[in-house]
Coordinates of C-alpha atoms and ligand atoms in Angstrom, one line a residue:
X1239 CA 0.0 0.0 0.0
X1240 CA 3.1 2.5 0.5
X1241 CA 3.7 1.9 -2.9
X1242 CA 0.2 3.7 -3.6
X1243 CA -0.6 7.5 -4.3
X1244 CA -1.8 9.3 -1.0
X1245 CA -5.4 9.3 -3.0
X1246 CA -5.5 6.0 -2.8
X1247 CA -3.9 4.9 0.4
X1248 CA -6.4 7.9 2.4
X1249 CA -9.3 6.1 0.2
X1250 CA -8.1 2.4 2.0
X1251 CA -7.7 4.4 5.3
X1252 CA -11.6 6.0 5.0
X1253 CA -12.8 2.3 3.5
X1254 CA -11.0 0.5 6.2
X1255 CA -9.3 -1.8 3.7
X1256 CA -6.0 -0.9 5.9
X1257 CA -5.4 0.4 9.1
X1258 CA -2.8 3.3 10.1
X1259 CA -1.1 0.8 12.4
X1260 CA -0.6 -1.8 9.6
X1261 CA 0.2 0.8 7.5
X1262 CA 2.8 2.4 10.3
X1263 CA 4.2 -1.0 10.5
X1264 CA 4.7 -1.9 7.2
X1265 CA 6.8 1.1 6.8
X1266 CA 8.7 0.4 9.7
X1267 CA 9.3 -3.3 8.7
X1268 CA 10.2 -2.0 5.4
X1269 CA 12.6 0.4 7.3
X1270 CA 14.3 -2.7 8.9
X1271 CA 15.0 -4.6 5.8
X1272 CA 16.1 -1.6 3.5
X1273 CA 17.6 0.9 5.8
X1274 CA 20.8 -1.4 6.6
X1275 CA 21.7 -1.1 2.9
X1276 CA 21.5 2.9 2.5
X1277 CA 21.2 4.2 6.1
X1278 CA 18.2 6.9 5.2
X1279 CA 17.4 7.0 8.8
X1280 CA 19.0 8.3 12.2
X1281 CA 16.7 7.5 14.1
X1282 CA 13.2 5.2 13.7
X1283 CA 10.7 6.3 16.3
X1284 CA 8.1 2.5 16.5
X1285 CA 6.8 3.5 19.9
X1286 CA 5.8 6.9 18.8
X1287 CA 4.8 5.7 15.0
X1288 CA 2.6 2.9 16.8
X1289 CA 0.9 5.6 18.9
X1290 CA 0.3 7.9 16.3
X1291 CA -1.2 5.4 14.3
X1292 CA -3.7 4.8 16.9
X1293 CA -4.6 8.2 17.2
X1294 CA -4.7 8.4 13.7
X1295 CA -7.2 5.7 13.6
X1296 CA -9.2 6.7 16.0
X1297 CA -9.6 9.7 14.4
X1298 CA -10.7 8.0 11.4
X1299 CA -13.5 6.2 13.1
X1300 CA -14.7 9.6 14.3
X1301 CA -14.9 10.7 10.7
X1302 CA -12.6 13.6 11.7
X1303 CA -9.4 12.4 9.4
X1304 CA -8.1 15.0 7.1
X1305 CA -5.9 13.6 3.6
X1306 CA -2.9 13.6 5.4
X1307 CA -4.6 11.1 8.8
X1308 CA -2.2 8.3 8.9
X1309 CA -0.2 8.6 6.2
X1310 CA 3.7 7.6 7.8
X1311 CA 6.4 10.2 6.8
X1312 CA 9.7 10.7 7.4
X1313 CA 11.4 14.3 9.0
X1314 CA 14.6 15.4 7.9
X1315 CA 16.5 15.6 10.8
X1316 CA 17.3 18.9 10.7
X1317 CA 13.6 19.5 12.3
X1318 CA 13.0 19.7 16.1
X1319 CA 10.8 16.8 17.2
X1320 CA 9.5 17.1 20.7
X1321 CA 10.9 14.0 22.9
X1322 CA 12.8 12.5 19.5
X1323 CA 16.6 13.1 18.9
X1324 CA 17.4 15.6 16.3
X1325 CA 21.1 15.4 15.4
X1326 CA 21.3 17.9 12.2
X1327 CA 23.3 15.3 11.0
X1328 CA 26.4 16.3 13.6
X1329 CA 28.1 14.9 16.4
X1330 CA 27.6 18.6 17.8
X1331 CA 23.7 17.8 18.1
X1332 CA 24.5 14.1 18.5
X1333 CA 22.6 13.4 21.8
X1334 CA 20.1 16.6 21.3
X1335 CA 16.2 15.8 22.0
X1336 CA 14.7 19.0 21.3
X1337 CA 11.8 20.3 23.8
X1338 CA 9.4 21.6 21.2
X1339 CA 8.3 20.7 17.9
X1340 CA 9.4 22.8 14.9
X1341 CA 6.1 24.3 13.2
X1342 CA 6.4 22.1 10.3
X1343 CA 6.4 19.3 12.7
X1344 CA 3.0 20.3 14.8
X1345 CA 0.9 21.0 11.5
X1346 CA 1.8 17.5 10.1
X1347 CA 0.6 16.1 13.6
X1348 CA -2.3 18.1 13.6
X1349 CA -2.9 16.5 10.2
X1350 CA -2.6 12.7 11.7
X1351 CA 0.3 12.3 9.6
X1352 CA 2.6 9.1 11.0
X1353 CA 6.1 10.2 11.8
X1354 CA 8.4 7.3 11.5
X1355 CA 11.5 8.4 11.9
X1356 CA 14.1 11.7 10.8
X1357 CA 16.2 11.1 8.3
X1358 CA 20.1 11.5 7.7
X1359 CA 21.1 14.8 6.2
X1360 CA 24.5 16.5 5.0
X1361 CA 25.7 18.5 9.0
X1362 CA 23.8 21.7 9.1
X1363 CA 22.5 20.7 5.7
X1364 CA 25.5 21.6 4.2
X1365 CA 27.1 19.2 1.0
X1366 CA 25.6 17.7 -2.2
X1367 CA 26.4 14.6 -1.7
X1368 CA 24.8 13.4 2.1
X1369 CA 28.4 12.3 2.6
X1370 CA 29.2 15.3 5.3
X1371 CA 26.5 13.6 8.2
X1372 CA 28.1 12.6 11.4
X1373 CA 26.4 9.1 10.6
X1374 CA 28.1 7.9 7.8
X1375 CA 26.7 8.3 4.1
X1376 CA 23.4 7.7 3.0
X1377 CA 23.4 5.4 0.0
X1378 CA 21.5 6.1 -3.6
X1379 CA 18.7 3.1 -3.7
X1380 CA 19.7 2.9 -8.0
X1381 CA 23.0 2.1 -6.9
X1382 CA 24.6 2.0 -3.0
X1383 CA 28.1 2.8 -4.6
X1384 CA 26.3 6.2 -5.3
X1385 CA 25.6 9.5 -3.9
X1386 CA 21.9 10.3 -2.9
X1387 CA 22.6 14.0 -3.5
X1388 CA 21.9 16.1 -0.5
X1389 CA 21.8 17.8 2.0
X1390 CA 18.2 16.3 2.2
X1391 CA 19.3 13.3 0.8
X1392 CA 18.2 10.6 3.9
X1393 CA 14.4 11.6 3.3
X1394 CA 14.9 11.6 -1.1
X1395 CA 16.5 8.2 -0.8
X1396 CA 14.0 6.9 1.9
X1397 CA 10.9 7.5 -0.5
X1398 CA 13.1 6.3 -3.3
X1399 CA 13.2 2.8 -1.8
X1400 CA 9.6 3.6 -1.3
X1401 CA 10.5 3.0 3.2
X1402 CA 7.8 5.7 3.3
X1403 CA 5.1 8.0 1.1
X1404 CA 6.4 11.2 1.9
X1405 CA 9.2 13.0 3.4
X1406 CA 10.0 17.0 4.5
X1407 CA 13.5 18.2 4.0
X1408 CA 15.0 21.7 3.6
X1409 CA 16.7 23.7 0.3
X1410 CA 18.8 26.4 1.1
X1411 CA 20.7 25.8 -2.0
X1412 CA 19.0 23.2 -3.6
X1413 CA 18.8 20.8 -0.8
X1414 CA 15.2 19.5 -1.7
X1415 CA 15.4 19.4 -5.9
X1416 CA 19.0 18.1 -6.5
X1417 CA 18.7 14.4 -4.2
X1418 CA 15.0 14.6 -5.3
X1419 CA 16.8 14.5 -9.0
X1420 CA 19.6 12.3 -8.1
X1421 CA 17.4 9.3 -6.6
X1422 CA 14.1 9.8 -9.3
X1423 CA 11.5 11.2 -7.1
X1424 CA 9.4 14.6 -7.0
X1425 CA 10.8 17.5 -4.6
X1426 CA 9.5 21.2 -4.1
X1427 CA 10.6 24.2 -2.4
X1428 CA 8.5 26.9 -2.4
X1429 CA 8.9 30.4 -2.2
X1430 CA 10.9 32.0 0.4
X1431 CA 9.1 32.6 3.6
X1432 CA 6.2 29.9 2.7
X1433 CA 7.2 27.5 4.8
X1434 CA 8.1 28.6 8.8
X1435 CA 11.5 28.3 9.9
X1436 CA 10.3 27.6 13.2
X1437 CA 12.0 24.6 15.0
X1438 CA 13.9 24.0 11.7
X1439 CA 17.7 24.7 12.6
X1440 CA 19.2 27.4 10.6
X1441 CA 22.3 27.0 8.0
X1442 CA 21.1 30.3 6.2
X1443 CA 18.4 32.0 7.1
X1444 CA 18.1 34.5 4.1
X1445 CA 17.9 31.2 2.0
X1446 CA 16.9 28.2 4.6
X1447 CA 13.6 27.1 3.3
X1448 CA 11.3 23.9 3.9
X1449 CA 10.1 21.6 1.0
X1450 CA 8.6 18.4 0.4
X1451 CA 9.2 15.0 -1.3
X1452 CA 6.8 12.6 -2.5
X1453 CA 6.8 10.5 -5.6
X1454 CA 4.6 12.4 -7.4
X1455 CA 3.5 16.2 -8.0
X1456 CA 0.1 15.3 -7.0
X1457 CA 1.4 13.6 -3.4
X1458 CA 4.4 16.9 -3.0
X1459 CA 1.4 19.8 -3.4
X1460 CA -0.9 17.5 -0.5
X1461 CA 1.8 17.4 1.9
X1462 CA 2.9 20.9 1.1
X1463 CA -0.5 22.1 1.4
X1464 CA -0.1 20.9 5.4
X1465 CA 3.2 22.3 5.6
X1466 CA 2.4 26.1 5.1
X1467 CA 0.8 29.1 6.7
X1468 CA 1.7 31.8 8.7
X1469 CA 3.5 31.1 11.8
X1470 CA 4.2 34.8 13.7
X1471 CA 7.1 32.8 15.4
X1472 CA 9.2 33.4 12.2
X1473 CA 9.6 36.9 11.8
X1474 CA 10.3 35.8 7.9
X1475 CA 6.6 34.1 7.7
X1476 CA 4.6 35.4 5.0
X1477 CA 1.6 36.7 6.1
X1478 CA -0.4 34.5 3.8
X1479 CA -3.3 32.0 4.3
X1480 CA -2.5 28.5 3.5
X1481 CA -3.2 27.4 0.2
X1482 CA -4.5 24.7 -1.5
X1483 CA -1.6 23.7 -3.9
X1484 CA -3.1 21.0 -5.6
X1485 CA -5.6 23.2 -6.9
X1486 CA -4.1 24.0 -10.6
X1487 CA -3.4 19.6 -11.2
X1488 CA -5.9 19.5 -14.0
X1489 CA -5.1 22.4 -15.6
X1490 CA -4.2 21.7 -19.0
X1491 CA -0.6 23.2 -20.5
X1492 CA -2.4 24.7 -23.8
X1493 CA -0.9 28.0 -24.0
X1494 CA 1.8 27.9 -21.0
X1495 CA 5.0 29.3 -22.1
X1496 CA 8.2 27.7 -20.7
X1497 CA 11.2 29.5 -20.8
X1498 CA 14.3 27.6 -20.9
X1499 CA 17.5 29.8 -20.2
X1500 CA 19.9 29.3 -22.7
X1501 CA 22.8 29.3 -20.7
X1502 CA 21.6 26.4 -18.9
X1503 CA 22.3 24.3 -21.8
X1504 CA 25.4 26.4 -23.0
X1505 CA 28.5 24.0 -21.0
X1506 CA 28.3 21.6 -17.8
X1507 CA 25.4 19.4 -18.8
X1508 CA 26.6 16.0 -19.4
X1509 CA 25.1 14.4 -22.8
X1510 CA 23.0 11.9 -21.0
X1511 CA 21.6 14.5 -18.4
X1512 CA 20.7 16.9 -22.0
X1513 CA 19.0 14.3 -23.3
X1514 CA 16.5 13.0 -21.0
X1515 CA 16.1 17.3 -20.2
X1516 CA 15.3 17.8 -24.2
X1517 CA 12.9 14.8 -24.2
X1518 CA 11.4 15.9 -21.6
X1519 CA 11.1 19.6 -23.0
X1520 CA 9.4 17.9 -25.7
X1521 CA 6.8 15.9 -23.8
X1522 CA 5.7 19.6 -22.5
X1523 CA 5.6 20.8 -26.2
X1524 CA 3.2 17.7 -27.2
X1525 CA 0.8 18.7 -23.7
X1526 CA 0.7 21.9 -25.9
X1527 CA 3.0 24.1 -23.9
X1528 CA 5.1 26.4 -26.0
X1529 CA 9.1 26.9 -25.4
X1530 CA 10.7 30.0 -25.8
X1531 CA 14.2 30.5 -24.8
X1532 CA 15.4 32.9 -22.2
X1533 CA 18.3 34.4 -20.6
X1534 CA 19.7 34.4 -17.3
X1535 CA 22.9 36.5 -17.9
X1536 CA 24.5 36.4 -14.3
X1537 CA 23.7 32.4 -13.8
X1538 CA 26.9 32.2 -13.8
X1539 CA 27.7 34.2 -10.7
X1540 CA 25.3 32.4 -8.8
X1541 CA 27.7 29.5 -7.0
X1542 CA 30.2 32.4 -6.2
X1543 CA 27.6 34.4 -4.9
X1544 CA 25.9 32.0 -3.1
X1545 CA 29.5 30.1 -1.7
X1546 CA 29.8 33.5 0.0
X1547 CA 26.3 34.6 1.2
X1548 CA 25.6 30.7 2.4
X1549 CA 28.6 30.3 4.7
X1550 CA 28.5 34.2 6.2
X1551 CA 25.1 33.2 7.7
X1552 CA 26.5 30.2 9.0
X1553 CA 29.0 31.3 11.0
X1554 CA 26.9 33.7 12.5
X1555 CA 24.0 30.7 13.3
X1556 CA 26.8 28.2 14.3
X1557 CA 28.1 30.5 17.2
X1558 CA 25.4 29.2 18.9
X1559 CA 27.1 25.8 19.2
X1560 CA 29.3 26.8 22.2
X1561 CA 29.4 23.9 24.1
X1562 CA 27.1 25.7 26.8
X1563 CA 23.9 27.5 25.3
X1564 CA 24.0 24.0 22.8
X1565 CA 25.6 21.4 21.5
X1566 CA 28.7 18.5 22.5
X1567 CA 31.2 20.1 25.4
X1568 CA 34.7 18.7 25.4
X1569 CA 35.4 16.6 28.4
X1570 CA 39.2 17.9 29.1
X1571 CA 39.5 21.5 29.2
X1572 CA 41.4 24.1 30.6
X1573 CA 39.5 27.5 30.6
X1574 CA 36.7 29.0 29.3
X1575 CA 38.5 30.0 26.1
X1576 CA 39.9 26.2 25.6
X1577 CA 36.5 24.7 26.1
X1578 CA 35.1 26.7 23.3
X1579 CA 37.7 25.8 21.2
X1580 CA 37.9 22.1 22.0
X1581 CA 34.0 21.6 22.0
X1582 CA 34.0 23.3 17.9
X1583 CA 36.9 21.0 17.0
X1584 CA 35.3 18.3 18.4
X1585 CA 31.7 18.5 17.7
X1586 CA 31.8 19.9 14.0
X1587 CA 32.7 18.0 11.1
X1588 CA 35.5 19.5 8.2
X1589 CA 33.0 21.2 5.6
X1590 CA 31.1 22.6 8.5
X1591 CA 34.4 24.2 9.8
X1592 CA 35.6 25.1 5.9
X1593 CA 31.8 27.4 5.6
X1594 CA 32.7 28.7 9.8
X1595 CA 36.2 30.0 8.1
X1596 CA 34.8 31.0 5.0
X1597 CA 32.1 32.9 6.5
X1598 CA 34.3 34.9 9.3
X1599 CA 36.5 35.7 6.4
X1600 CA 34.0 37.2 4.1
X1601 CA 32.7 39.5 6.9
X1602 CA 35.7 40.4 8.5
X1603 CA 36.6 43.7 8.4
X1604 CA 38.1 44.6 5.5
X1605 CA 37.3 42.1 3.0
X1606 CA 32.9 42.8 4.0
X1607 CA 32.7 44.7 1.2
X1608 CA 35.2 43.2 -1.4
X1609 CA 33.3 39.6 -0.6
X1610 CA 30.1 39.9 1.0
X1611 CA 28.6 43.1 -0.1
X1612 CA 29.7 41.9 -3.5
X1613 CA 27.9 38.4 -3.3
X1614 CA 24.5 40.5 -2.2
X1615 CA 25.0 42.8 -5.2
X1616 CA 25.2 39.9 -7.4
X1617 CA 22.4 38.3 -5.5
X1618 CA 20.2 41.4 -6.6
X1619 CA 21.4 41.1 -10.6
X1620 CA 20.8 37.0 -10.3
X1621 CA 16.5 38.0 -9.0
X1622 CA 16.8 41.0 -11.6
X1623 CA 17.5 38.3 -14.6
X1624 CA 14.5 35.6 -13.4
X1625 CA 12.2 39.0 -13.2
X1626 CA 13.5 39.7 -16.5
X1627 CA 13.0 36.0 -18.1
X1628 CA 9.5 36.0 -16.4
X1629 CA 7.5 38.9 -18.5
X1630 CA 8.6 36.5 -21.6
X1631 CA 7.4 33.1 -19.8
X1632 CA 5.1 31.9 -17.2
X1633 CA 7.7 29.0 -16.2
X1634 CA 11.4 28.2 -16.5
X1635 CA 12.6 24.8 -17.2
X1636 CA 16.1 23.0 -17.4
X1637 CA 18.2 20.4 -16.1
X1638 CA 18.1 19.6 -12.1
X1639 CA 21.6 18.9 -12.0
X1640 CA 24.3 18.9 -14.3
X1641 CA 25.1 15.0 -13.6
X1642 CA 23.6 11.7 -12.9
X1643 CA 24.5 10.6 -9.4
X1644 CA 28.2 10.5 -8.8
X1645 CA 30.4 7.7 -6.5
X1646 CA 30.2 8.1 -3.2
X1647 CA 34.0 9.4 -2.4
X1648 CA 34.0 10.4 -5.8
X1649 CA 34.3 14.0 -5.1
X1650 CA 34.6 14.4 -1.5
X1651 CA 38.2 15.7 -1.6
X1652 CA 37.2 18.6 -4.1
X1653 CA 35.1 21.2 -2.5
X1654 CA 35.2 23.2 -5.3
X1655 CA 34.2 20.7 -7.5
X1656 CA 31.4 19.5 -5.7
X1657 CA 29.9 22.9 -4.8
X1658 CA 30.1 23.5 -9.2
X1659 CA 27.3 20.8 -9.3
X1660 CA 24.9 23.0 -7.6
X1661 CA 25.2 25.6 -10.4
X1662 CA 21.1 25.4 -11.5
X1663 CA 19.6 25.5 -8.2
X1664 CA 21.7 28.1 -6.2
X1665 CA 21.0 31.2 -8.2
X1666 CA 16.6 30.4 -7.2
X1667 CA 17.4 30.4 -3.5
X1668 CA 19.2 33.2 -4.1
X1669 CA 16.0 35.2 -5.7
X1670 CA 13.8 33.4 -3.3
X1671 CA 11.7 31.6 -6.1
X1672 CA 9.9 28.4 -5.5
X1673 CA 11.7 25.1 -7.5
X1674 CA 10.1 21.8 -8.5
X1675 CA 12.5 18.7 -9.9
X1676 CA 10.3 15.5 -11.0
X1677 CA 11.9 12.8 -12.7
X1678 CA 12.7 12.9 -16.6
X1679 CA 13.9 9.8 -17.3
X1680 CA 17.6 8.0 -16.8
X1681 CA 21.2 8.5 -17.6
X1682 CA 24.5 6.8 -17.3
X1683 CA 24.6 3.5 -15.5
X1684 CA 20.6 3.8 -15.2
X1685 CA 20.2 6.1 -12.9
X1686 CA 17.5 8.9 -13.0
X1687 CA 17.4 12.2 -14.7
X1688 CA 15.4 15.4 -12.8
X1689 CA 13.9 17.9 -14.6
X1690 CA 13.7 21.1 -12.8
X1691 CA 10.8 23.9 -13.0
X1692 CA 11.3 27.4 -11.7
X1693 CA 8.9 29.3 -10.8
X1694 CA 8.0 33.4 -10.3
X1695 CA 7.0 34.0 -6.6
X1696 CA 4.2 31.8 -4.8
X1697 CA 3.4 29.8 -8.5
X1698 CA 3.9 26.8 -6.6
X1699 CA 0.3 25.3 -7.9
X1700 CA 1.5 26.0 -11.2
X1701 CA 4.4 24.0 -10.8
X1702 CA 2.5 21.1 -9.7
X1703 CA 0.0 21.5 -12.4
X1704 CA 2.3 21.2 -14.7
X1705 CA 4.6 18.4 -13.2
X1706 CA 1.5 16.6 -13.0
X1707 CA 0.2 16.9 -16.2
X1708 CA 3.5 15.4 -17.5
X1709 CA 3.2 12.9 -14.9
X1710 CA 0.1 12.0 -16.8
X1711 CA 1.7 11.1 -20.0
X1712 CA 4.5 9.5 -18.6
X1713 CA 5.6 7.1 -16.1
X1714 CA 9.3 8.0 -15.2
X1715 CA 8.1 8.7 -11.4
X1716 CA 7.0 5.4 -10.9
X1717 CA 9.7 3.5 -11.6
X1718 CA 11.4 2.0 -8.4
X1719 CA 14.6 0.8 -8.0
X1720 CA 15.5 -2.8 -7.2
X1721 CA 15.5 -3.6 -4.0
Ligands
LIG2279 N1 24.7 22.0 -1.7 C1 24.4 23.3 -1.2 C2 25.3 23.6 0.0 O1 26.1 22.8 0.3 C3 22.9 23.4 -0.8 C4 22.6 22.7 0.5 C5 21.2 23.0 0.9 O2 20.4 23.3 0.1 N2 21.0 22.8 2.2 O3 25.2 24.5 0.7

């Protein structure tokens, strides 16, 4: 049944075909038997899945179930959970439980969704690749020698292997599209300030923003729906009602004019990854949407721009992580000053530390303007061009990524190398635009291919329209790997 749409699975629940305990423990058994072989999970929560469930059927016999009522899902760990460890993926937050529940959390318990577990994440949701995480890599279900992509790439890979429906997990650079791409499943993040940063620890709060992965556009715009709404705790809360973004799904593409930046396609792509992209492109064309291209002049400025802005916020949200107010203290110290020291060395992990340097640098005094004022500058050209490309189309469209997963190890020793493969989803972060990857078919050595929509601000139920209407005509999104 986890295999199912969440149409289908709430239309078991309401027919009572299937309980929300069987269906909490099916997901945990599958859990047991797949998670050994790519470690998508740091921790699995049965006792509070089991109770959840109950309530979650109980709720269903009182005819008070909403579409979300025992549907299991999965938390990226960088979301506080009341009473459940939540580890960020670092030894730093290695024994954390956090007291509250982040507000992304509480909706999707108010909604009688079934948390199973949080799921293993780049530290501080910084990396491509899931291979920065305090507990070891996650694994790419196509192929465990490969990367899942990340920083979100425990929750991607964990719907991938289809452990569970639905997952949250956070894009700050393109955290929730480029895994969602790499292991052939549907992501979304939506406009900046959509989603409350509540509870949800900060990498960079200018950019931080919470998303959702499902299998399908139609199951990413229900559990985004229950993700959103204005939460006055999160001073960067849109002061919007929550929305309904399933609402544009059968809206046909006649007429819709996709834009398709040419400089997307210009150098980078790999042959296979172009290919699956321009077949795609053409799928949209035959659902009657027209192409036009586009330009996004200062693309190219974006991973600079964004390498600078990204780790200046963090070193200002990682002083928190003192050994005192937060995080692992050192056991041997001397004095204050040695215990801050020691704690830092200890508890962070080396790209976490590179982005603490990196950031200190770029706002020290006397390189703040040469570096960071610079990156914003850029960061206003970068919105500028997507304003631009958007009063010739109502969408953008282009590859997720510039490769097909890579080998775990394969480019861990190059920073510079890996942060070049996030060079098409930085620069919509960066404007604060909401991004959609669904899959588009496969590349080299099988694996999957993400297409990736952009849209302007708060055209998230556009996205999912049109995502879904290709889903329609094709069947890329349900393929599974081999288990
Ligand atoms: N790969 C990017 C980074 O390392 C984006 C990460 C993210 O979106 N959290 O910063």
């Amino acid at each position: 049944m986890i295999d199912s749409s969440l149409k289908d699975i709430a239309a078991a629940l309401r027919a009572k075909r299937i309980s929300a305990v069987e269906l909490a423990t099916d997901s945990l058994a599958r859990i047991a038997a797949g998670n050994p072989r790519i470690n998508a999970f740091v921790t699995v929560d049965r006792d509070g899945a089991l109770a959840a469930a109950a309530a979650a059927d109980a709720r269903l016999a009182a005819g008070t179930a909403g579409r979300l009522t025992g549907i299991p899902l999965a938390h990226k760990d960088v979301f506080c959970t009341e009473g459940v460890l939540t580890t960020c993926g670092s030894k730093m937050l290695a024994n954390f439980t956090a007291p509250y529940d982040a507000h992304v959390v509480s909706l999707l318990k108010q909604a009688g969704a079934v948390m199973v577990g949080k799921t293993n994440m780049d530290e501080f949701a910084m990396g491509s690749s899931n291979e920065n995480s305090h507990f070891g890599p996650t694994r790419n279900p196509w192929n465990t020698a490969c990367v899942p992509g990340g920083s979100s790439g425990g929750s991607a890979a964990a719907v991938a292997a289809r452990l569970v429906p639905i997952a949250t997990g956070t894009d700050t650079g393109g955290s929730v599209r480029q895994p969602a791409a790499l292991c052939g499943i549907t992501g979304i993040k939506p406009t900046y300030g959509t989603v409350s940063r509540y509870g949800m620890i900060a990498y960079a709060s200018s950019l931080d923003q919470g998303g959702a992965f499902a299998r399908s556009a139609e199951d990413c715009a229900a559990l985004l729906s229950a993700m959103t709404g204005h939460d006055p705790r999160d001073s960067t809360s849109l002061e919007r009602d929550a929305e309904d973004y399933g609402r544009d799904l059968n809206q046909p593409l006649a007429g819709l004019r996709i834009g398709v930046p040419k400089e997307f396609f210009a150098e980078g792509m790999e042959g296979d990854v172009r290919a699956a992209v321009d077949a795609a492109l053409a799928e949209y064309r035959k659902l009657g949407a027209t192409t036009v291209e586009v330009s996004l002049p200062n693309a190219r400025l974006a991973i600079p721009a964004y390498y600078v802005i990204a780790p200046a916020e963090a070193s200002s949200n990682l002083s928190r992580f003192d050994g005192v107010r937060y995080g692992h203290r050192a056991a041997d110290y001397t004095d204050l000053m040695d215990m801050y020291c020691k704690s830092r060395a200890e508890g962070f992990g080396g790209e976490v530390k590179r982005r603490i340097l990196v950031g200190t640098y770029v706002l020290s005094h006397g390189y703040y303007d040469a570096y960071y004022i610079k990156a914003q500058k850029l960061r206003r050209l970068i919105a500028d061009d997507f304003a631009a490309a958007f009063r010739q189309c109502d969408l953008i469209a282009g590859p997720t990524t510039p490769t097909v997963a890579f080998g775990i190890g394969e480019k861990s020793d190059d920073p510079v190398q890996m942060y070049l493969g996030d060079i098409y989803t930085v620069a919509v972060n960066l404007a604060g635009l909401p991004g959609l990857s669904h899959p588009a078919g496969f590349g080299k050595g099988g694996l999957p291919v993400g297409l990736q929509l952009i849209g302007n601000y708060f055209s998230e139920a556009r996205l999912l329209g049109a995502a879904h209407q290709f889903q329609q005509v094709t069947d890329w999104h349900s393929r599974a790997p081999q288990s």
